Coordinates of C-alpha atoms and ligand atoms in Angstrom, one line a residue:
X1 CA 0.1 0.2 0.3
X2 CA 1.3 3.1 -0.9
X3 CA 0.5 6.9 1.5
X4 CA 1.0 10.2 1.4
X5 CA 3.7 10.3 4.1
X6 CA 6.2 8.1 5.8
X7 CA 5.0 10.3 8.6
X8 CA 2.3 12.7 9.8
X9 CA 2.6 14.6 13.0
X10 CA -0.2 16.1 14.9
X11 CA 0.9 18.8 17.2
X12 CA 3.3 21.4 16.3
X13 CA 4.9 21.6 19.9
X14 CA 8.5 20.4 20.9
X15 CA 8.1 16.9 20.7
X16 CA 6.1 17.0 17.2
X17 CA 8.6 19.7 15.4
X18 CA 11.2 17.3 16.7
X19 CA 10.5 14.4 15.6
X20 CA 9.1 15.6 12.3
X21 CA 12.4 18.2 11.6
X22 CA 14.1 14.8 12.3
X23 CA 12.8 12.3 10.2
X24 CA 12.4 14.2 7.4
X25 CA 15.6 15.9 7.3
X26 CA 18.1 12.7 9.1
X27 CA 15.5 9.2 8.7
X28 CA 15.0 10.6 4.6
X29 CA 11.0 10.8 5.5
X30 CA 8.8 12.5 3.0
X31 CA 7.0 14.5 6.6
X32 CA 4.0 16.1 6.9
X33 CA 2.6 18.3 9.7
X34 CA -0.9 19.6 11.4
X35 CA -0.6 22.7 13.8
X36 CA -4.2 23.6 15.0
X37 CA -3.0 27.4 16.7
X38 CA 1.1 28.5 16.4
X39 CA 4.1 26.8 15.8
X40 CA 6.1 26.2 19.0
X41 CA 3.6 24.7 21.0
X42 CA 3.7 25.0 25.1
X43 CA 6.6 26.0 25.9
X44 CA 7.7 28.7 23.5
X45 CA 3.9 30.2 23.1
X46 CA 2.4 30.1 26.9
X47 CA 4.2 28.5 29.2
X48 CA 8.2 28.2 29.3
X49 CA 9.8 30.9 27.4
X50 CA 7.3 33.5 28.2
X51 CA 7.4 32.3 31.1
X52 CA 11.0 32.7 31.8
X53 CA 11.2 36.2 30.5
X54 CA 8.5 37.4 32.7
X55 CA 10.9 35.5 35.9
X56 CA 13.6 38.1 34.5
X57 CA 11.1 41.0 34.3
X58 CA 10.1 40.0 38.1
X59 CA 14.1 39.9 38.8
X60 CA 14.3 43.5 38.0
X61 CA 12.8 45.2 41.8
X62 CA 15.0 43.6 44.1
X63 CA 18.3 43.0 42.0
X64 CA 17.5 47.3 42.1
X65 CA 16.6 47.3 46.1
X66 CA 19.9 45.5 46.0
X67 CA 21.6 47.6 43.7
X68 CA 20.9 50.3 46.4
X69 CA 22.9 48.7 48.7
X70 CA 25.4 48.0 46.9
X71 CA 26.1 51.7 46.7
X72 CA 24.0 53.0 43.4
X73 CA 21.6 55.8 43.2
X74 CA 18.9 53.7 41.5
X75 CA 15.4 55.4 41.6
X76 CA 12.8 52.6 40.9
X77 CA 9.9 53.6 38.5
X78 CA 7.1 51.8 37.8
X79 CA 6.8 48.4 35.6
X80 CA 5.2 49.0 31.9
X81 CA 3.2 45.8 31.4
X82 CA 2.1 47.3 27.6
X83 CA 5.7 48.2 26.9
X84 CA 7.3 44.4 28.4
X85 CA 4.3 42.7 26.4
X86 CA 5.0 43.9 23.6
X87 CA 8.5 42.8 23.3
X88 CA 7.8 39.8 24.7
X89 CA 5.1 39.5 21.9
X90 CA 7.8 39.9 19.1
X91 CA 9.9 37.8 21.1
X92 CA 7.6 34.5 20.6
X93 CA 6.6 35.4 17.6
X94 CA 11.0 35.2 16.6
X95 CA 11.0 32.1 17.7
X96 CA 7.8 30.8 16.2
X97 CA 8.9 32.0 12.3
X98 CA 12.0 30.0 13.5
X99 CA 10.7 27.1 14.3
X100 CA 8.6 27.0 11.3
X101 CA 11.2 28.0 8.5
X102 CA 13.5 24.8 10.6
X103 CA 9.9 22.4 10.1
X104 CA 10.6 24.3 5.8
X105 CA 14.1 24.1 5.6
X106 CA 13.9 20.1 6.6
X107 CA 11.5 19.7 4.4
X108 CA 8.2 18.9 6.3
X109 CA 5.5 19.8 4.2
X110 CA 2.8 21.7 7.1
X111 CA -1.0 22.6 7.3
X112 CA -1.8 25.2 9.6
X113 CA -5.4 23.6 11.0
X114 CA -6.7 20.8 12.5
X115 CA -6.1 17.4 12.1
X116 CA -7.5 14.4 13.7
X117 CA -7.7 10.6 12.9
X118 CA -9.7 8.6 11.3
X119 CA -7.5 5.0 10.9
X120 CA -4.8 3.6 11.6
X121 CA -2.9 5.1 8.6
X122 CA -5.5 8.2 8.1
X123 CA -6.1 11.8 9.1
X124 CA -8.6 14.2 8.3
X125 CA -8.6 17.7 7.9
X126 CA -10.7 20.5 9.2
X127 CA -11.6 21.2 5.4
X128 CA -12.2 17.9 5.2
X129 CA -8.7 16.7 3.4
X130 CA -7.8 12.3 3.9
X131 CA -4.0 11.9 3.6
X132 CA -2.4 9.1 4.5
X133 CA 1.0 7.5 5.9
X134 CA 2.7 4.9 7.1
X135 CA 2.8 6.2 11.0
X136 CA 0.9 9.0 12.8
X137 CA 2.7 10.3 15.9
X138 CA 0.4 12.1 18.6
X139 CA 2.2 15.1 19.9
X140 CA -0.8 17.5 20.9
X141 CA 0.8 18.4 24.4
X142 CA -1.7 19.1 27.1
X143 CA -4.0 21.9 28.3
X144 CA -5.1 23.8 31.9
X145 CA -8.0 22.4 34.0
X146 CA -9.8 23.8 36.2
X147 CA -12.8 22.2 37.9
X148 CA -16.0 22.1 38.0
X149 CA -17.3 25.1 40.5
X150 CA -19.9 27.9 40.4
X151 CA -18.3 31.3 39.2
X152 CA -16.1 29.1 36.8
X153 CA -16.8 31.7 34.1
X154 CA -14.6 34.5 36.0
X155 CA -11.5 32.2 37.0
X156 CA -8.5 32.8 34.1
X157 CA -5.3 30.3 33.7
X158 CA -2.0 30.2 32.5
X159 CA -3.0 31.0 29.1
X160 CA -4.9 34.2 29.5
X161 CA -2.1 35.2 31.7
X162 CA 0.2 36.0 28.9
X163 CA -2.5 37.8 27.3
X164 CA -3.9 40.1 30.1
X165 CA -4.3 43.8 28.9
X166 CA -3.2 45.1 32.1
X167 CA -1.8 44.0 35.6
X168 CA -4.3 43.3 38.1
X169 CA -3.5 44.5 41.4
X170 CA -4.7 42.0 43.5
X171 CA -4.9 38.6 42.1
X172 CA -6.0 34.7 43.9
X173 CA -3.9 32.3 42.2
X174 CA -5.5 28.5 43.0
X175 CA -3.0 25.6 43.6
X176 CA 0.3 24.8 44.7
X177 CA 2.4 23.3 42.3
X178 CA 4.6 24.6 39.8
X179 CA 2.4 27.3 37.7
X180 CA 0.5 28.3 41.0
X181 CA 3.6 29.1 42.5
X182 CA 6.0 30.4 39.9
X183 CA 3.4 32.8 38.6
X184 CA 2.3 33.5 42.5
X185 CA 6.1 34.5 42.0
X186 CA 6.4 36.6 39.1
X187 CA 3.5 38.9 39.7
X188 CA 4.5 38.8 43.2
X189 CA 7.5 40.3 41.8
X190 CA 5.7 42.4 39.5
X191 CA 4.2 44.3 42.3
X192 CA 0.7 42.6 42.4
X193 CA -1.0 42.3 45.3
X194 CA -0.6 38.0 45.4
X195 CA -3.1 35.9 47.4
X196 CA -2.3 31.4 46.9
X197 CA -4.6 29.1 48.2
X198 CA -3.5 25.6 47.8
X199 CA -5.7 22.4 49.4
X200 CA -2.6 20.4 50.9
X201 CA -0.9 21.2 53.8
X202 CA 2.7 22.1 51.7
X203 CA 2.3 23.7 47.9
X204 CA 4.9 21.7 45.8
X205 CA 3.5 18.2 46.3
X206 CA 6.3 15.7 44.8
X207 CA 9.3 18.0 45.3
X208 CA 12.0 17.3 48.6
X209 CA 9.8 18.0 52.4
X210 CA 12.5 20.3 53.3
X211 CA 12.8 21.9 50.1
X212 CA 8.6 22.3 49.6
X213 CA 9.0 24.4 53.4
X214 CA 11.6 26.4 52.2
X215 CA 10.9 27.9 49.3
X216 CA 6.8 28.4 50.8
X217 CA 8.8 30.1 53.8
X218 CA 10.9 32.1 51.3
X219 CA 7.8 33.5 49.3
X220 CA 6.3 34.3 52.2
X221 CA 9.0 36.2 53.1
X222 CA 9.1 37.9 50.0
X223 CA 5.1 38.9 49.8
X224 CA 2.9 36.2 48.5
X225 CA 0.2 35.4 51.0
X226 CA 0.1 31.5 50.8
X227 CA -2.7 29.9 52.6
X228 CA -2.6 26.6 53.2
X229 CA -5.3 24.1 54.1
X230 CA -7.4 26.1 51.8
X231 CA -10.1 26.3 49.1
X232 CA -12.3 28.2 47.5
X233 CA -15.5 27.3 48.4
X234 CA -17.4 30.3 46.3
X235 CA -16.9 32.7 43.4
X236 CA -19.1 35.4 42.3
X237 CA -18.1 38.3 40.2
X238 CA -19.2 41.5 41.8
X239 CA -19.5 45.1 42.1
X240 CA -16.1 45.5 44.3
X241 CA -14.3 42.5 42.0
X242 CA -14.0 38.8 41.9
X243 CA -15.5 38.2 45.5
X244 CA -13.8 34.7 46.8
X245 CA -15.7 32.6 49.8
X246 CA -13.1 30.5 51.7
X247 CA -12.1 27.1 53.6
X248 CA -11.1 29.3 56.5
X249 CA -14.0 31.6 55.8
X250 CA -12.0 34.4 53.9
X251 CA -14.3 36.1 52.4
X252 CA -11.9 38.2 49.7
X253 CA -12.2 40.2 45.9
X254 CA -10.1 40.4 43.9
X255 CA -9.4 42.1 40.3
X256 CA -8.2 38.1 38.8
X257 CA -8.6 35.0 40.1
X258 CA -5.8 32.3 38.9
X259 CA -6.2 28.5 38.2
X260 CA -3.6 26.8 38.0
X261 CA -4.5 23.4 39.7
X262 CA -3.0 21.1 36.8
X263 CA -2.9 20.2 33.0
X264 CA -5.3 17.5 31.6
X265 CA -3.5 15.8 27.9
X266 CA -4.7 17.4 24.5
X267 CA -7.4 14.0 23.4
X268 CA -10.6 15.2 23.1
X269 CA -11.8 14.7 19.7
X270 CA -9.0 13.7 17.7
X271 CA -10.5 10.1 16.5
X272 CA -8.4 7.8 19.2
X273 CA -10.6 5.9 20.5
X274 CA -12.2 5.1 17.8
X275 CA -9.2 4.2 16.2
X276 CA -8.4 2.1 19.2
X277 CA -5.9 4.1 20.4
X278 CA -5.9 3.5 23.8
X279 CA -6.5 6.3 26.6
X280 CA -6.1 6.0 30.3
X281 CA -7.8 8.1 33.4
X282 CA -7.0 11.4 32.4
X283 CA -7.4 11.3 28.8
X284 CA -3.1 10.6 28.6
X285 CA -2.5 7.9 25.6
X286 CA -0.8 5.0 26.8
X287 CA 2.3 4.4 24.9
X288 CA 4.8 1.3 26.0
X289 CA 8.7 2.6 26.0
X290 CA 8.9 2.8 22.6
X291 CA 5.9 5.8 22.8
X292 CA 4.2 2.8 20.5
X293 CA 0.2 3.2 21.2
X294 CA -2.2 0.4 20.8
X295 CA -1.6 0.9 17.2
X296 CA 0.6 -0.6 16.1
X297 CA 1.0 2.3 13.3
X298 CA 0.2 4.9 16.2
X299 CA 2.8 6.5 17.8
X300 CA 2.6 9.7 21.2
X301 CA 4.9 11.5 22.6
X302 CA 4.9 14.2 25.1
X303 CA 2.9 15.8 27.8
X304 CA -0.3 14.0 25.6
X305 CA 1.9 11.2 26.5
X306 CA 1.8 12.5 30.7
X307 CA 5.4 10.2 31.6
X308 CA 7.7 13.1 32.4
X309 CA 5.6 16.6 31.5
X310 CA 8.7 18.8 30.9
X311 CA 9.7 20.2 27.0
X312 CA 13.5 18.4 27.2
X313 CA 11.5 15.0 27.5
X314 CA 9.3 15.0 25.3
X315 CA 12.4 16.7 22.3
X316 CA 13.6 13.2 23.7
X317 CA 11.1 11.2 23.3
X318 CA 10.6 12.7 18.8
X319 CA 14.0 11.8 18.6
X320 CA 13.6 8.3 20.3
X321 CA 10.5 8.0 18.2
X322 CA 12.6 8.8 15.0
X323 CA 16.1 6.8 15.8
X324 CA 13.5 3.7 16.8
X325 CA 10.9 4.2 13.7
X326 CA 13.3 5.8 11.0
X327 CA 16.8 4.9 11.3
X328 CA 16.7 1.3 12.5
X329 CA 17.6 1.8 16.0
X330 CA 15.7 0.8 19.2
X331 CA 15.2 3.8 21.7
X332 CA 13.7 4.4 24.7
X333 CA 13.2 7.6 26.0
X334 CA 15.8 7.8 29.4
X335 CA 13.0 8.7 32.2
X336 CA 15.9 8.5 34.5
X337 CA 17.6 11.0 36.4
X338 CA 15.7 13.9 34.5
X339 CA 16.6 17.1 36.5
X340 CA 14.5 19.7 36.7
X341 CA 13.6 23.4 38.1
X342 CA 10.9 25.6 39.2
X343 CA 11.2 29.4 38.7
X344 CA 10.0 30.5 41.5
X345 CA 12.2 33.5 43.8
X346 CA 14.9 31.9 44.7
X347 CA 14.3 28.7 42.8
X348 CA 14.1 24.7 43.5
X349 CA 16.1 22.9 41.3
X350 CA 16.3 19.2 41.8
X351 CA 17.0 15.3 40.2
X352 CA 16.9 12.6 41.7
X353 CA 15.7 11.0 44.7
X354 CA 13.4 13.3 47.3
X355 CA 15.1 12.2 51.1
X356 CA 11.1 10.6 51.7
X357 CA 11.7 8.3 48.4
X358 CA 15.4 7.3 49.7
X359 CA 14.3 6.2 52.7
X360 CA 12.2 3.9 51.7
X361 CA 14.1 2.4 49.3
X362 CA 17.6 1.9 51.4
X363 CA 19.7 3.5 53.9
X364 CA 20.8 6.8 53.3
X365 CA 22.4 9.7 55.0
X366 CA 21.2 13.6 54.8
X367 CA 24.0 16.2 54.0
X368 CA 21.9 19.4 54.0
X369 CA 23.3 23.5 55.0
X370 CA 20.9 26.4 55.2
X371 CA 22.8 29.6 55.1
X372 CA 23.1 33.6 53.9
X373 CA 25.0 33.9 50.5
X374 CA 27.3 36.4 50.1
X375 CA 25.2 38.6 47.5
X376 CA 21.8 38.5 49.2
X377 CA 23.3 39.2 52.7
X378 CA 25.0 42.0 52.3
X379 CA 22.7 43.5 50.6
X380 CA 20.5 43.3 54.2
X381 CA 18.1 39.7 52.6
X382 CA 16.7 37.1 54.5
X383 CA 17.0 34.5 51.5
X384 CA 19.3 31.6 52.6
X385 CA 19.9 28.9 50.2
X386 CA 19.3 26.0 50.7
X387 CA 21.8 22.8 49.6
X388 CA 20.7 19.0 50.0
X389 CA 22.9 15.8 49.2
X390 CA 20.8 12.5 50.3
X391 CA 23.8 9.0 49.7
X392 CA 22.9 5.6 49.5
X393 CA 25.0 4.3 52.9
X394 CA 25.9 1.0 50.7
X395 CA 26.6 2.8 47.2
X396 CA 28.0 6.1 48.5
X397 CA 26.3 7.0 45.4
X398 CA 24.6 10.6 45.3
X399 CA 20.7 9.8 45.0
X400 CA 19.4 12.9 45.0
X401 CA 20.3 16.7 45.3
X402 CA 17.9 19.5 46.2
X403 CA 19.1 22.9 45.5
X404 CA 16.6 26.5 46.4
X405 CA 18.6 29.3 45.6
X406 CA 18.9 32.1 42.7
X407 CA 19.7 30.3 39.4
X408 CA 19.2 26.3 41.0
X409 CA 17.8 25.9 37.9
X410 CA 21.4 26.6 36.1
X411 CA 23.0 24.9 39.4
X412 CA 21.1 21.7 39.1
X413 CA 21.9 21.3 35.2
X414 CA 25.9 20.1 36.0
X415 CA 25.1 18.4 39.2
X416 CA 22.6 16.3 37.9
X417 CA 25.5 15.2 35.1
X418 CA 28.1 14.1 38.2
X419 CA 24.8 12.6 39.3
X420 CA 23.4 10.8 36.5
X421 CA 27.4 9.5 35.8
X422 CA 26.7 7.7 39.2
X423 CA 28.9 10.1 40.8
X424 CA 29.9 9.0 44.7
X425 CA 30.0 11.6 48.2
X426 CA 33.4 10.8 47.6
X427 CA 33.5 12.5 44.1
X428 CA 31.8 15.3 45.0
X429 CA 34.0 15.9 48.4
X430 CA 37.7 15.9 46.0
X431 CA 36.3 17.9 43.8
X432 CA 38.0 21.2 44.5
X433 CA 35.6 24.0 45.7
X434 CA 34.7 27.3 43.4
X435 CA 35.6 29.8 45.9
X436 CA 33.5 32.4 47.1
X437 CA 30.2 30.3 45.4
X438 CA 27.0 29.4 46.2
X439 CA 27.4 26.0 45.1
X440 CA 31.1 25.6 47.0
X441 CA 28.6 24.2 49.8
X442 CA 27.9 20.9 47.5
X443 CA 31.6 19.2 47.7
X444 CA 32.3 20.8 51.7
X445 CA 29.5 19.4 53.6
X446 CA 30.9 17.0 56.0
X447 CA 29.1 15.3 57.9
X448 CA 25.9 13.8 57.5
X449 CA 22.7 15.7 59.2
X450 CA 21.3 12.5 59.6
X451 CA 20.7 9.0 58.5
X452 CA 17.9 7.2 57.8
Ligands
LIG1 P1 1.4 20.2 39.4 O1 0.0 18.7 38.8 O2 2.0 20.9 38.3 O3 0.2 21.3 39.8 C1 -1.4 21.1 40.3 C2 -1.7 22.0 41.5 O4 -3.1 22.5 41.6 C3 -1.2 20.8 42.5 O5 -1.1 22.0 43.6 C4 -3.0 20.6 43.2 O6 -3.2 19.8 43.9 C5 -4.3 21.6 42.7 N1 -4.7 21.0 42.1 C6 -5.0 19.7 41.2 N2 -6.7 20.0 41.4 C7 -7.3 21.2 41.9 C8 -8.4 21.6 42.6 N3 -9.5 20.7 42.1 N4 -8.8 21.8 43.5 C9 -8.0 22.8 43.8 N5 -6.5 22.5 43.5 C10 -6.4 21.4 43.4 O7 0.7 21.5 37.9 P2 0.5 23.1 36.7 O8 -0.4 23.2 36.3 O9 1.4 23.4 38.2 O10 2.1 22.3 35.7 C11 1.9 21.0 34.9 C12 2.8 20.4 35.0 O11 3.6 21.3 33.6 C13 3.6 20.6 35.8 O12 3.5 18.9 36.2 C14 4.9 20.4 35.1 O13 5.2 19.0 34.8 C15 4.8 21.3 33.8 N6 5.6 23.2 34.0 C16 7.1 22.7 34.4 C17 7.4 23.3 34.9 C18 9.2 23.7 35.4 O14 10.0 23.3 34.5 N7 9.8 25.0 35.7 C19 6.4 25.2 34.8 C20 5.0 24.2 34.5 C21 4.5 24.3 34.6 P3 -2.3 18.6 44.5 O15 -1.1 18.7 45.0 O16 -3.1 18.3 46.1 O17 -2.8 17.5 43.8

């Protein structure tokens, strides 16, 4: 049977674009790709990239306060959101064009439209056109999830934050995960009065407990009104703003209410189940270790599979798919020891096991220190850095590293290389410190704070 394409990709985000480009340029495949919104997906258009630009923007207020402490005469003016937003939009346009250009260069045929599956080898475009492909890759990502509730029409999600015409004076953020905590810090830094409600006992579930506590404490010190064990009861629009009643009895008015209560895979209406593709409880596509679905010609990568929902992981999954299917080299994407960072202020960088997970696995030693870093201490900031290593008593290997500090995202990337290579605590110890830095603490912690 002849097909129109060797590969048809649905979704032009990080995973889909990488797979399409590699299949065409290195795998010699005829490739089509359909994207219904903008090329680049969540990461480029309404996620990592604009978020990080906002992190940078919000960092200037404390930087200017530090500058004064260091002797500079600085007068801080107001933050001009429309001016920043226009520059951010221009940068996203530039990146989108670069993604598109790279696909073009690789010879990928782009369809700026929605595509759905018709059967194991056929996709149908919005105009009704049917295209056949030997393989189909689903890389449609995820979308914000907002629980059903009364007054739900008054809330926004992270998608909307980047498009606000004006910044609110007062915002309520609901949730305690990556997105809630990052936007709480960003908006607080930009001068917005931020209240955050989290339903559980401590924010950032899944991260090391000591690190979570450290971040929460510093978020509060920086001015975020963080309330844990608190849920929304009722939301209504009044003349004063959006009135929110919470389980702790508090009733407050806000200009915006942002729900960052998780994301769900984008699989609704794609024709997946009709084509025989098995979905999980939240609509995620079930795949094997080679990203193959229950229909042999259909594969899926990235957030739509709900494995580890991070851009670099989606990219690796896309590349492994091309190795497997188009280069005759069966390759499993490696999901072990994936480092990550939460871009709060300060940041939380993490790789490997939390203390809690490591304790459950084997006897460990914990090395941890919390201290005031030179730069912020001189400026009179109360921030404390936290550096923590979890070490196996038996193998001496470093099982996990958790850093709460400015630039922790940068630091954890380098620690992750050593840990991925299997470094032991003694390998860290015999590495000479770089002085004076924050990260020298990682190679100078002599005695464990506890063993378990
Ligand atoms: P998360 O899963 O990280 O957090 C969701 C939060 O919402 C949790 O605190 C959860 O509480 C809470 N929640 C869920 N349902 C409800 C509800 N019905 N009512 C109240 N609270 C609720 O999701 P995010 O949306 O923050 O981020 C999605 C994913 O995107 C992340 O997991 C990550 O993989 C990725 N991401 C990565 C970033 C990075 O690398 N820096 C940045 C942003 C996103 P509970 O803990 O109790 O379940």
